[in-house]
Coordinates of C-alpha atoms in Angstrom, one line a residue:
X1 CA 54.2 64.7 176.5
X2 CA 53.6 63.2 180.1
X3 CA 57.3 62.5 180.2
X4 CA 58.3 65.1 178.9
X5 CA 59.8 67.4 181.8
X6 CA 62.2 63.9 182.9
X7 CA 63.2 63.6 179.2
X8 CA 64.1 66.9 179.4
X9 CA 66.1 67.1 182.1
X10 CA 67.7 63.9 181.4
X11 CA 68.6 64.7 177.8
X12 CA 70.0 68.8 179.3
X13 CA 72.2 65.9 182.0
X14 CA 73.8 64.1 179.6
X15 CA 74.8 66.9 177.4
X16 CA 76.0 68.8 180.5
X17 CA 77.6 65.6 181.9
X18 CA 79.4 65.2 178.5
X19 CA 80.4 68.6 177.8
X20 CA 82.3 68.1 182.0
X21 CA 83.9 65.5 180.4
X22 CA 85.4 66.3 176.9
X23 CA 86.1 69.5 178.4
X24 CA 86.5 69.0 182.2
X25 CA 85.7 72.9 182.7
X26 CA 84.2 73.4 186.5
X27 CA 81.5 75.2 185.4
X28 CA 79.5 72.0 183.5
X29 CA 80.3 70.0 186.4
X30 CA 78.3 72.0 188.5
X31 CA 75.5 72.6 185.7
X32 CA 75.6 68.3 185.2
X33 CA 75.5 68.3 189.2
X34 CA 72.0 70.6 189.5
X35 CA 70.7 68.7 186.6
X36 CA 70.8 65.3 188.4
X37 CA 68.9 66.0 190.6
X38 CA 65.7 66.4 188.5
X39 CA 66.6 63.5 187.0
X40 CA 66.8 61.5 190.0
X41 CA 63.7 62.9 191.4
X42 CA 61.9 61.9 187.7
X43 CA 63.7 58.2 188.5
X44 CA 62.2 58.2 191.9
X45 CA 58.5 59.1 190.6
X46 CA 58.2 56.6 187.9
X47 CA 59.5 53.7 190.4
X48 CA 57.4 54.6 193.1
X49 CA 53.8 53.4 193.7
X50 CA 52.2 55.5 196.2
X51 CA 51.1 58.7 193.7
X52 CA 49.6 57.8 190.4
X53 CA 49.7 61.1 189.0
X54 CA 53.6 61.2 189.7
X55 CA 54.2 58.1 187.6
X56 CA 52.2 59.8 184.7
X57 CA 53.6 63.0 185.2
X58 CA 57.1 63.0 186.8
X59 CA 58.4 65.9 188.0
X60 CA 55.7 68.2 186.4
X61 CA 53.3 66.5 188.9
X62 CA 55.1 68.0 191.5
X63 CA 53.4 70.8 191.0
X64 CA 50.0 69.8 191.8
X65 CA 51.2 69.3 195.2
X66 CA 53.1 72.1 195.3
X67 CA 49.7 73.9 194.3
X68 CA 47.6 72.2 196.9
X69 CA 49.3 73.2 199.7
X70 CA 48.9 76.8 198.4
X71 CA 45.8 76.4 197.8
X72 CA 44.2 78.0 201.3
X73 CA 46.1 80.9 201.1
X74 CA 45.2 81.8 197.5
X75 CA 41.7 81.6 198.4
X76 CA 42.0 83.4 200.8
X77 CA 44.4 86.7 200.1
X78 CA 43.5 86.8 196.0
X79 CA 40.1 85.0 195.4
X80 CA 37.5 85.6 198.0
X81 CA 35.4 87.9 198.0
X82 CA 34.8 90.2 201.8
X83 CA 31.4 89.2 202.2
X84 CA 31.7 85.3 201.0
X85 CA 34.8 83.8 203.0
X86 CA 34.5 80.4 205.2
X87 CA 34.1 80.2 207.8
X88 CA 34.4 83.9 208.6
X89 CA 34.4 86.0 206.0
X90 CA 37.0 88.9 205.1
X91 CA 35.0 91.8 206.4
X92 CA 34.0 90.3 209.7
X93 CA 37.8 89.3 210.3
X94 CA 38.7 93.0 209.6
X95 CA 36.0 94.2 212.1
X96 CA 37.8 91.7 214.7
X97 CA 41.3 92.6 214.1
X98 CA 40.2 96.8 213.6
X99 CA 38.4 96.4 217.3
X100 CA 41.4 94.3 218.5
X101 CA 43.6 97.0 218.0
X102 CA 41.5 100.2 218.6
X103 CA 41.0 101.3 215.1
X104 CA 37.8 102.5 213.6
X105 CA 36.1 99.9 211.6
X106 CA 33.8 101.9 209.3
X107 CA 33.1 101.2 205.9
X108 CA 32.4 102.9 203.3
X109 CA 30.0 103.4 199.7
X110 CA 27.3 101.4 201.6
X111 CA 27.0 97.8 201.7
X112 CA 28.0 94.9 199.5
X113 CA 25.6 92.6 200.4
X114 CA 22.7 91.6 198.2
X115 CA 19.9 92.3 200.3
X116 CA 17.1 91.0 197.8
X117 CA 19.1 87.1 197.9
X118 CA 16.9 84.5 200.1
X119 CA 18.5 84.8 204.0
X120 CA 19.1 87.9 204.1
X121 CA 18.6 89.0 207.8
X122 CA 18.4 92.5 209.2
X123 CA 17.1 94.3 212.4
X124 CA 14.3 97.1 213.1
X125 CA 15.5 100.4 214.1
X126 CA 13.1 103.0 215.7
X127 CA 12.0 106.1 214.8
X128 CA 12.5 106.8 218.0
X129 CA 15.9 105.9 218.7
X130 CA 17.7 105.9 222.3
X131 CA 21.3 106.8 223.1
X132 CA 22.9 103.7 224.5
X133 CA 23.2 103.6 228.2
X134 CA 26.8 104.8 229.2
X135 CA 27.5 100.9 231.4
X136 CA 27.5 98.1 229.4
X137 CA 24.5 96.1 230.4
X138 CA 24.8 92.9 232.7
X139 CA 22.6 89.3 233.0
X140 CA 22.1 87.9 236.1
X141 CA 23.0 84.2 236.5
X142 CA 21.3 82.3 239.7
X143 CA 18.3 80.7 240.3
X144 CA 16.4 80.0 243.5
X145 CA 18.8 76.7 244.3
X146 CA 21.9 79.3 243.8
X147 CA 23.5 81.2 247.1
X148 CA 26.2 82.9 245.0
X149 CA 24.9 84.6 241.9
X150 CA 26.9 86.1 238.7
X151 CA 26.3 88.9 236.7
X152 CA 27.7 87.9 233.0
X153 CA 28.8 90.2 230.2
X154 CA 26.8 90.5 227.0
X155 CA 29.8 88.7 225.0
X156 CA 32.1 86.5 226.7
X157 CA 35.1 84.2 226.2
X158 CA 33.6 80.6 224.8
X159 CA 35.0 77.2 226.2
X160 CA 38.6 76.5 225.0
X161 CA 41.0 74.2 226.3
X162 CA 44.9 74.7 227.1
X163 CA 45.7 72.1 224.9
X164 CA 43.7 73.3 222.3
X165 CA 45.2 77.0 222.6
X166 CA 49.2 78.0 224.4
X167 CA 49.5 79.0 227.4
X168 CA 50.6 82.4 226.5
X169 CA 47.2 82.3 224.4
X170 CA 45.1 81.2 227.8
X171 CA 46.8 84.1 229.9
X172 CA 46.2 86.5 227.3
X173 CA 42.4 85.6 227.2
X174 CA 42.0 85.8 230.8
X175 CA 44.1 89.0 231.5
X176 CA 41.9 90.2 228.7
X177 CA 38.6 88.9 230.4
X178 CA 40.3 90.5 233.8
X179 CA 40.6 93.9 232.4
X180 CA 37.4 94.0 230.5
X181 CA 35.1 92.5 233.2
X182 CA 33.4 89.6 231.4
X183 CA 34.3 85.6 232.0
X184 CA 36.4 83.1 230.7
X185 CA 35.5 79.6 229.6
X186 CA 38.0 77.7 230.7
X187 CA 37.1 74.6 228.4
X188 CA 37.4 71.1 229.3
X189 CA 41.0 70.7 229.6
X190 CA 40.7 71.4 233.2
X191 CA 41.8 74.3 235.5
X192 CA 45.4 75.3 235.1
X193 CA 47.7 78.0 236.0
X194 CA 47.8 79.6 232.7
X195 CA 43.8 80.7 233.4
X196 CA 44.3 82.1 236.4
X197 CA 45.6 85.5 236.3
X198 CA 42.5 87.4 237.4
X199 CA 39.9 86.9 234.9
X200 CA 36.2 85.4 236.2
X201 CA 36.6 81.4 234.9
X202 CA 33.2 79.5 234.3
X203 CA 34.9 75.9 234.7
X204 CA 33.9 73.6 232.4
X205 CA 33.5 70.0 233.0
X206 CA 33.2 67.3 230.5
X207 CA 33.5 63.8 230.1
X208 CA 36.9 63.1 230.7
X209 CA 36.6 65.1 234.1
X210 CA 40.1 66.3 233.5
X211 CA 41.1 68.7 236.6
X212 CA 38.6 66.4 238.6
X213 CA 39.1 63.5 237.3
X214 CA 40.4 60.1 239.3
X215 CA 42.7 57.2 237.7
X216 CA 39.9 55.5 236.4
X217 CA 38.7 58.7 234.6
X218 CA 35.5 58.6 236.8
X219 CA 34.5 61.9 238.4
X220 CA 36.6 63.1 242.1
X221 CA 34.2 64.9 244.2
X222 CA 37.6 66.0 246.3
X223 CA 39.0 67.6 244.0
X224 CA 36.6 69.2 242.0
X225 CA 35.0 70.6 245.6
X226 CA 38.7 72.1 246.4
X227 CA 39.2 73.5 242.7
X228 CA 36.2 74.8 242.6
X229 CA 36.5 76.9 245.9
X230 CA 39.2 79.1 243.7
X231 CA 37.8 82.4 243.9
X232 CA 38.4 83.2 240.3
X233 CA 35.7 80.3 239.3
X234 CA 32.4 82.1 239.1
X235 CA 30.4 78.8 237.6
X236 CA 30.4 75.7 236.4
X237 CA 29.0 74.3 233.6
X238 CA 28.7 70.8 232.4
X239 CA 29.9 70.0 228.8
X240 CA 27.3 67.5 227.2
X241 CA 27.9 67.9 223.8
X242 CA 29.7 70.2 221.5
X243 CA 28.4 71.8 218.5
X244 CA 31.3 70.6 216.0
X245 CA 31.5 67.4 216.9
X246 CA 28.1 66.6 218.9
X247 CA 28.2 62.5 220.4
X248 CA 31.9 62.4 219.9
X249 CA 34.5 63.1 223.2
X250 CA 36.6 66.0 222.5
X251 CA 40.1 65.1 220.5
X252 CA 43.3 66.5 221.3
X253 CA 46.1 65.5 218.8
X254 CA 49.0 63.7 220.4
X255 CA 51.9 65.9 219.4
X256 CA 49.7 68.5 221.7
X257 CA 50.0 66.4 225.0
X258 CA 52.9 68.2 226.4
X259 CA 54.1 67.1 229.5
X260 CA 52.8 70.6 231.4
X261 CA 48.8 69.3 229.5
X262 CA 49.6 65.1 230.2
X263 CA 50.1 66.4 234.3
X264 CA 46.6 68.6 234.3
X265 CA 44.9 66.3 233.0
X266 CA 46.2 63.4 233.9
X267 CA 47.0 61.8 230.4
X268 CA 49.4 59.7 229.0
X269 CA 52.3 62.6 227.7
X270 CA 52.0 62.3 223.5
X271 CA 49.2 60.1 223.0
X272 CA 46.0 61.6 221.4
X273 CA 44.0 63.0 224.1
X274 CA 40.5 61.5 223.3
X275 CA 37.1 62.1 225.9
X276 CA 34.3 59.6 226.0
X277 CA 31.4 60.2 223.9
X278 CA 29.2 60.2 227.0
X279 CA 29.3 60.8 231.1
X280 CA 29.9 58.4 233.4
X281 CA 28.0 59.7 236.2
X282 CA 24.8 59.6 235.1
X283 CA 22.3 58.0 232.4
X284 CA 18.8 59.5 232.7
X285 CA 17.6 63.2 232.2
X286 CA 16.5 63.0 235.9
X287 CA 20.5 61.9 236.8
X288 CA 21.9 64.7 235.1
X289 CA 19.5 67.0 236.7
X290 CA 20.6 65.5 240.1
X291 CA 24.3 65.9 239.2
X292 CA 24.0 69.5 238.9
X293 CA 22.4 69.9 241.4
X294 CA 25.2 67.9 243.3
X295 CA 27.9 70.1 241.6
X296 CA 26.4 73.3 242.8
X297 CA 26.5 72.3 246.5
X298 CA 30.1 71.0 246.4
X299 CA 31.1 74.3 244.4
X300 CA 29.5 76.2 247.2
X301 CA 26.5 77.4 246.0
X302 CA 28.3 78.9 242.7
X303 CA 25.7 79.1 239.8
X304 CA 25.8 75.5 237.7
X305 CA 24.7 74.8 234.5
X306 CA 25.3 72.7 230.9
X307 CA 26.4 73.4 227.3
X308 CA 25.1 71.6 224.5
X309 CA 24.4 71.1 221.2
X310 CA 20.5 70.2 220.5
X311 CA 19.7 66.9 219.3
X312 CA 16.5 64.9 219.3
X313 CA 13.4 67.0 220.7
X314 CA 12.2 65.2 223.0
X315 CA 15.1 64.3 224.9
X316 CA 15.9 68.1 225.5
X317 CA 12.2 68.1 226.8
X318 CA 12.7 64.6 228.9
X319 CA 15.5 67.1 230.6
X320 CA 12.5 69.7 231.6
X321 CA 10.4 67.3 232.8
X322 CA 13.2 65.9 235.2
X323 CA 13.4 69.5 236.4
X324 CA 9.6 69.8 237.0
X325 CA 9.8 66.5 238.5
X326 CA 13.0 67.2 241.0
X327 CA 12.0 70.6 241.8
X328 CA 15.4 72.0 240.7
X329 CA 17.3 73.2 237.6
X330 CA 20.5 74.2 236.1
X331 CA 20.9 77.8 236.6
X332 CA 22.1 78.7 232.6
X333 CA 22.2 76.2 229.8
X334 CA 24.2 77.3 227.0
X335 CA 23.3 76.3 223.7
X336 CA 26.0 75.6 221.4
X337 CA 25.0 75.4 217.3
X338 CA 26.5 73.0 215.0
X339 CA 28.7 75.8 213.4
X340 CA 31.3 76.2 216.2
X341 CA 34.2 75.7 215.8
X342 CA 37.1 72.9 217.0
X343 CA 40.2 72.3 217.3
X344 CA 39.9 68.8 215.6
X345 CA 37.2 66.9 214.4
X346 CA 35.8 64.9 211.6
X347 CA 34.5 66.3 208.5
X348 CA 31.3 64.9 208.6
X349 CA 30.9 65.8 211.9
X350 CA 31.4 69.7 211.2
X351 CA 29.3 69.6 208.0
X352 CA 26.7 67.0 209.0
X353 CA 26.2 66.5 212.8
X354 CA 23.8 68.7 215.1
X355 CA 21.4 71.3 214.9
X356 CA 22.5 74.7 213.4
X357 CA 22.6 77.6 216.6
X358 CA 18.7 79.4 215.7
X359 CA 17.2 76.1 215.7
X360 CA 18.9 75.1 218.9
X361 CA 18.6 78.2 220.1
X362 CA 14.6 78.4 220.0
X363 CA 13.9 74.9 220.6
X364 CA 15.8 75.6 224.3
X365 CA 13.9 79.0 224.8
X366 CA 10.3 77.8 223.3
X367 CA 11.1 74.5 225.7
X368 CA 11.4 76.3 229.0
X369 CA 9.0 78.6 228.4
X370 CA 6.2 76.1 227.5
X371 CA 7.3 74.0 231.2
X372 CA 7.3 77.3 233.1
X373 CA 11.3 77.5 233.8
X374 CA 12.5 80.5 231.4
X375 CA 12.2 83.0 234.2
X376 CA 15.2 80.8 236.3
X377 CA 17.9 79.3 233.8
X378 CA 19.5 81.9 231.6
X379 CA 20.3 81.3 228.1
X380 CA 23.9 81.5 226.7
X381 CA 24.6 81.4 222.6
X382 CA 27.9 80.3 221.3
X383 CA 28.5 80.2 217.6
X384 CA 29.7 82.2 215.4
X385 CA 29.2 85.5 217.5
X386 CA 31.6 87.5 216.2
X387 CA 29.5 91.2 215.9
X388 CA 27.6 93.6 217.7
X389 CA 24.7 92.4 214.8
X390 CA 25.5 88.4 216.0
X391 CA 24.7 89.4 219.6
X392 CA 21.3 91.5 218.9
X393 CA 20.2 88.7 217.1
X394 CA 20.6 86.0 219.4
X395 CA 19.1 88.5 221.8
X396 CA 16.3 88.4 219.4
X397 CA 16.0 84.4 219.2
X398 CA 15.6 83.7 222.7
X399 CA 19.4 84.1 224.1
X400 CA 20.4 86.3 227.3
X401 CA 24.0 86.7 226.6
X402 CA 26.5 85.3 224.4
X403 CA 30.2 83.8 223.8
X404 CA 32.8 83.9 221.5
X405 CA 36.0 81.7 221.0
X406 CA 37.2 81.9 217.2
X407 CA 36.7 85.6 217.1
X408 CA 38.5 85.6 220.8
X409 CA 41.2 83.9 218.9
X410 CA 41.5 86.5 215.9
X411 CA 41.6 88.9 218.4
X412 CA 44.6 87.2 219.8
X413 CA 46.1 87.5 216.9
X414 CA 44.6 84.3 214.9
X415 CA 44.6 84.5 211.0
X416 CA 42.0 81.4 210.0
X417 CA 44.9 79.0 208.7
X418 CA 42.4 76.4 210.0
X419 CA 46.0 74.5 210.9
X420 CA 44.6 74.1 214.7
X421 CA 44.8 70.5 214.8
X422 CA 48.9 70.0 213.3
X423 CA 50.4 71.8 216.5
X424 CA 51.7 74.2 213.4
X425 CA 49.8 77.4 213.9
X426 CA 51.4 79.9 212.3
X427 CA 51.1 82.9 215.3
X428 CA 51.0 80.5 218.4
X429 CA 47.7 80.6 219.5
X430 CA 46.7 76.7 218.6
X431 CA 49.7 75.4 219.1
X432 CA 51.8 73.3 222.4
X433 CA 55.3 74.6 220.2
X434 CA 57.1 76.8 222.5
X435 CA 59.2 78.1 219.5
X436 CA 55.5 79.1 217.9
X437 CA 53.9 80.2 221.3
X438 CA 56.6 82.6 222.2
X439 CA 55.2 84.5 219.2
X440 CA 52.0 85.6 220.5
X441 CA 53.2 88.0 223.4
X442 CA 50.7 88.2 226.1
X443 CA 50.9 91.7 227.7
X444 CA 49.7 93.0 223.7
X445 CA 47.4 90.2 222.5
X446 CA 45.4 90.6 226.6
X447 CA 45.1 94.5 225.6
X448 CA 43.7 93.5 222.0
X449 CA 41.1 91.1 223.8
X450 CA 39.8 93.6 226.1
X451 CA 39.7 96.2 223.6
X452 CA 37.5 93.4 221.0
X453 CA 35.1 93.1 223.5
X454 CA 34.4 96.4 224.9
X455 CA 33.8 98.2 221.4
X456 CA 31.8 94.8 219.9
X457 CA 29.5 94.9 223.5
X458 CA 28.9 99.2 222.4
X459 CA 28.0 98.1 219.0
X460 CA 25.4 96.0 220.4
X461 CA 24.0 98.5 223.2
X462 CA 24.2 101.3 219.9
X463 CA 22.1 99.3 217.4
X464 CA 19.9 97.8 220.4
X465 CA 19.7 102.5 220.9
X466 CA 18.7 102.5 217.6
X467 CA 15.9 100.1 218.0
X468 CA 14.7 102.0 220.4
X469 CA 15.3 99.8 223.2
X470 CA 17.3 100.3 226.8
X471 CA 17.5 96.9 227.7
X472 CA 19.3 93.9 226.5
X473 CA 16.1 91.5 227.3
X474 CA 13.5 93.8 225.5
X475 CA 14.7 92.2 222.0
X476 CA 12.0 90.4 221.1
X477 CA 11.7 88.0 217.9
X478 CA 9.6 90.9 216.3
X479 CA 12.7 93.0 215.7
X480 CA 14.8 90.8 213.4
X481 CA 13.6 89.7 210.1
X482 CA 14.6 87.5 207.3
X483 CA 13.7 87.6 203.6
X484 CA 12.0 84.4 202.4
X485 CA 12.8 84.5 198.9
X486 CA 13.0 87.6 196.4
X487 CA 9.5 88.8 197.4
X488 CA 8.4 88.2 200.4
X489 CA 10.1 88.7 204.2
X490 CA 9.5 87.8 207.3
X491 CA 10.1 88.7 211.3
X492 CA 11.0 85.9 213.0
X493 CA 7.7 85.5 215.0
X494 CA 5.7 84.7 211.9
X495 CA 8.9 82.6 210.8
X496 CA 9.0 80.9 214.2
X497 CA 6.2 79.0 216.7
X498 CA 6.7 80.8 220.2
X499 CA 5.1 78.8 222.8
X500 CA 3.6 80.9 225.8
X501 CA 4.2 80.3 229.2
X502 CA 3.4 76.3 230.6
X503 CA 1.9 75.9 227.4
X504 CA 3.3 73.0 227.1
X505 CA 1.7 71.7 231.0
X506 CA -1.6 72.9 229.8
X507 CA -2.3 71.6 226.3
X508 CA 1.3 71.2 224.0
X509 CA 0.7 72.8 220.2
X510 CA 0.2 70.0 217.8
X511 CA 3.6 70.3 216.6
X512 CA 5.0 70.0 220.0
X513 CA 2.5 67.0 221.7
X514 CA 4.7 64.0 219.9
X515 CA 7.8 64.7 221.2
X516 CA 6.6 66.1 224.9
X517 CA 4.3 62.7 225.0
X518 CA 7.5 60.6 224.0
X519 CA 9.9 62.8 226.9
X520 CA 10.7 60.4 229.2
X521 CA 12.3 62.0 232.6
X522 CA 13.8 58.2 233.5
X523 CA 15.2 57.9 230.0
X524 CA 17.3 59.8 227.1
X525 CA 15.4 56.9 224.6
X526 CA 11.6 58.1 223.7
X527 CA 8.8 56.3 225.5
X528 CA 7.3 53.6 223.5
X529 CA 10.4 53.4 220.9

């Protein structure tokens, strides 16, 4: 039976081929002619040693391939369910692509969410409730070191690269940001034309330094100092890690490396793009403080800060004591959790490297409140914010503001193919294709970006009404809970150790004294390891 669709076919040949001859009628030539070619293809699988399934099965094995490469968009059209999709599910996509075009995106017959299963999360409203204010709310970025302070939007547009994204998708985002009045990461691709039409740009710097980077690939103070004078470029942040690939460089896919991407960042044209794990220009928690500090006074005083993923404790605590030590500090750290999202990466480093964004996200806040430095550095969440709910929340965990880049995306028009990384996305947003990027038309998709962002931002200021709170920063850890298991629930100050201010100067929790003993301001390693 394994052989039984090339016996078939070869069996249907010959008596096509033999009918041709004995009556040489046109018509069984052609039919001999279409049956050869199954029987060439059965040939070819039987002879062939690269698929063992094909020598079993020839021809009919076709169809396991045939299946597999289906496969994604079966799941995701006719299986899955709207609450249980990967990694965004089917009703938060609608809720993207409903904003992103100015149509309601109410539901209705109440929720399908079990809310008895383990995890479940939800807010506290008031009985009291509030209407929301009629602005949307602002954060001020700056601390004391800072001569040019920024007020940032609740949501914003998370760090992605041109390379990673088209051009037309870059404009798009930024005339988007433009319109709507919230920033632009620009990624660490470096500063290009395609992010410059009028949007506020935090410019992201990362290990490769690309847009400031010299031959070598070691950092250029000249041009970084003259890039960063553009006044569209609000802040800087340095890139340390990335949530979905932390202690790996960022990877951009060779047939992306256009010649327009090789020229900004000064690449070889169609060779994979890959950063170094690590920074050249510094080693210890107390040079990386230092370098900030030198990267705000060459950008003029603009407000300077880092994005990372959270690792090992005490080195994120070695970092706070290099700040007590120096007597200065980043002006925003943004905390990126281990379920962002990338362009390309390994498996095992999406699935199995980093700390999730709540972890990471109260380990930062918890850490500069305990050394006294909350009140300066602002807090920025990226990670799967896709709602008004994902904003509130992080409000709730320790965040100030937040950003967004795969919901950016959908709102560009992106429809989860999760093909980012074969330069073959489908509706030119992840792609360096011009055929594929001419797709995505900018003047509509910028519209659909401003439009996501506005009505996701009232969401938030409605439900934070409903709370009975005016203010962004009155969200405390009190008003979001989580059930436990089936019985019991929890807010997330029971679930949670909140230290108290300089707690951890004055006498660190016992759960906290190993790590802050073993923070080393001289060195990322623990003391005494």
């Amino acid at each position: 039976m394994r052989f039984a669709a090339h016996v078939t076919a070869v069996v249907l040949f010959a008596a096509a081929l033999a009918l041709a001859v004995t009556t040489t009628a046109p018509g069984w030539i052609a039919v001999a002619a279409v049956l050869a070619v199954p029987v060439l293809v059965g040939a070819y699988d039987l002879l062939q040693r690269r698929h063992s399934v094909l020598r079993n099965y020839p021809i009919i094995g076709h169809l396991r391939f045939a299946m597999e490469t289906i496969r994604p968009e079966l799941q995701q059209y006719f299986i899955e369910r709207n609450y249980d999709g990967r990694p965004y599910d089917r009703d938060t996509r609608t809720a993207i692509y409903e904003r992103a075009k100015g149509l309601k995106d109410e539901q209705a017959y109440g929720t399908e969410r079990d809310v008895a299963e383990p995890g479940y999360e939800w807010l506290l409203h008031s009985t009291a409730p509030l209407d929301p204010p009629k602005e949307p709310p602002r954060v001020r970025i700056g601390g004391p070191d800072c001569t040019k302070p920024y007020d940032m939007a609740l949501l914003n547009v998370s760090g992605m690269s041109f390379g990673a994204l088209s051009g037309n998708a870059i404009t798009a985002l930024n005339r988007g940001a433009a319109a709507g009045g919230f920033a632009h990461d620009t990624g660490e691709g470096g500063l290009t034309e395609h992010h410059l039409h009028g949007g506020d740009l935090v410019w992201e710097i990362g290990t490769g330094y690309f847009g400031a980077r010299t031959k070598d690939g070691d950092f250029d103070e000249a041009q970084f100092r003259d890039k960063a004078a553009h006044d569209q470029v609000k802040l800087v942040s340095l890139k340390l890690s990335q949530g979905a690939k932390p202690g790996i460089g960022g990877v951009l896919p060779g047939p992306k490396v256009t010649t327009e991407i090789a020229h900004a960042r000064d690449v070889p044209e169609g060779e994979t793009c890959v950063s170094p794990p690590g920074h050249r220009t510094f080693s210890t928690p107390r040079e990386l403080i230092r370098f900030i500090a030198h990267l705000r006074e060459l950008a003029g005083g603009k407000p300077t800060g880092f994005k990372l993923c959270v690792g090992a404790r005490h080195e994120l605590l070695a970092i706070c004591k290099a700040m007590l030590e120096e007597g200065t500090a980043p002006d925003f750290i943004i905390v990126d959790g281990s379920e962002g999202g990338t362009g390309a990466a390994p498996a095992e480093y999406e699935d199995h490297m980093g700390t999730p964004l709540t972890e990471g996200l109260i380990m930062v806040h918890n850490a500069l409140v305990g050394t006294g430095l909350r009140d300066r550095i602002r807090i920025g969440a990226s990670g799967k914010v896709a709602t008004g709910s994902d904003i509130v929340k992080r409000l709730a965990q320790g965040a100030d503001y937040t950003n967004a880049a795969r919901a950016m995306m959908m709102a560009t028009g992106c429809i989860m193919s999760q093909r980012c990384h074969t330069n073959q996305c489908p509706v030119g947003v992840a792609t360096q294709d011009p055929k594929r990027a001419r797709a995505l038309d900018v003047e509509d998709k910028s519209k659909r970006v401003e439009r996501y962002q506005r009505a996701t931002v009232a969401e938030a200021q409605r439900m934070l009404g409903s709370m009975g709170l005016r203010d962004p920063g009155a969200v405390t850890p009190h008003n979001l809970m989580r059930r436990v298991d089936h019985i019991t629930s929890r807010s997330y100050a029971e679930l949670y150790e909140w230290l108290a201010p300089d707690q951890l100067l004055d006498e660190p929790p016992a759960e906290w004294a190993v790590d802050w003993e073993r923070a080393d301001p001289d060195h990322f390693a623990p003391r005494n390891s």
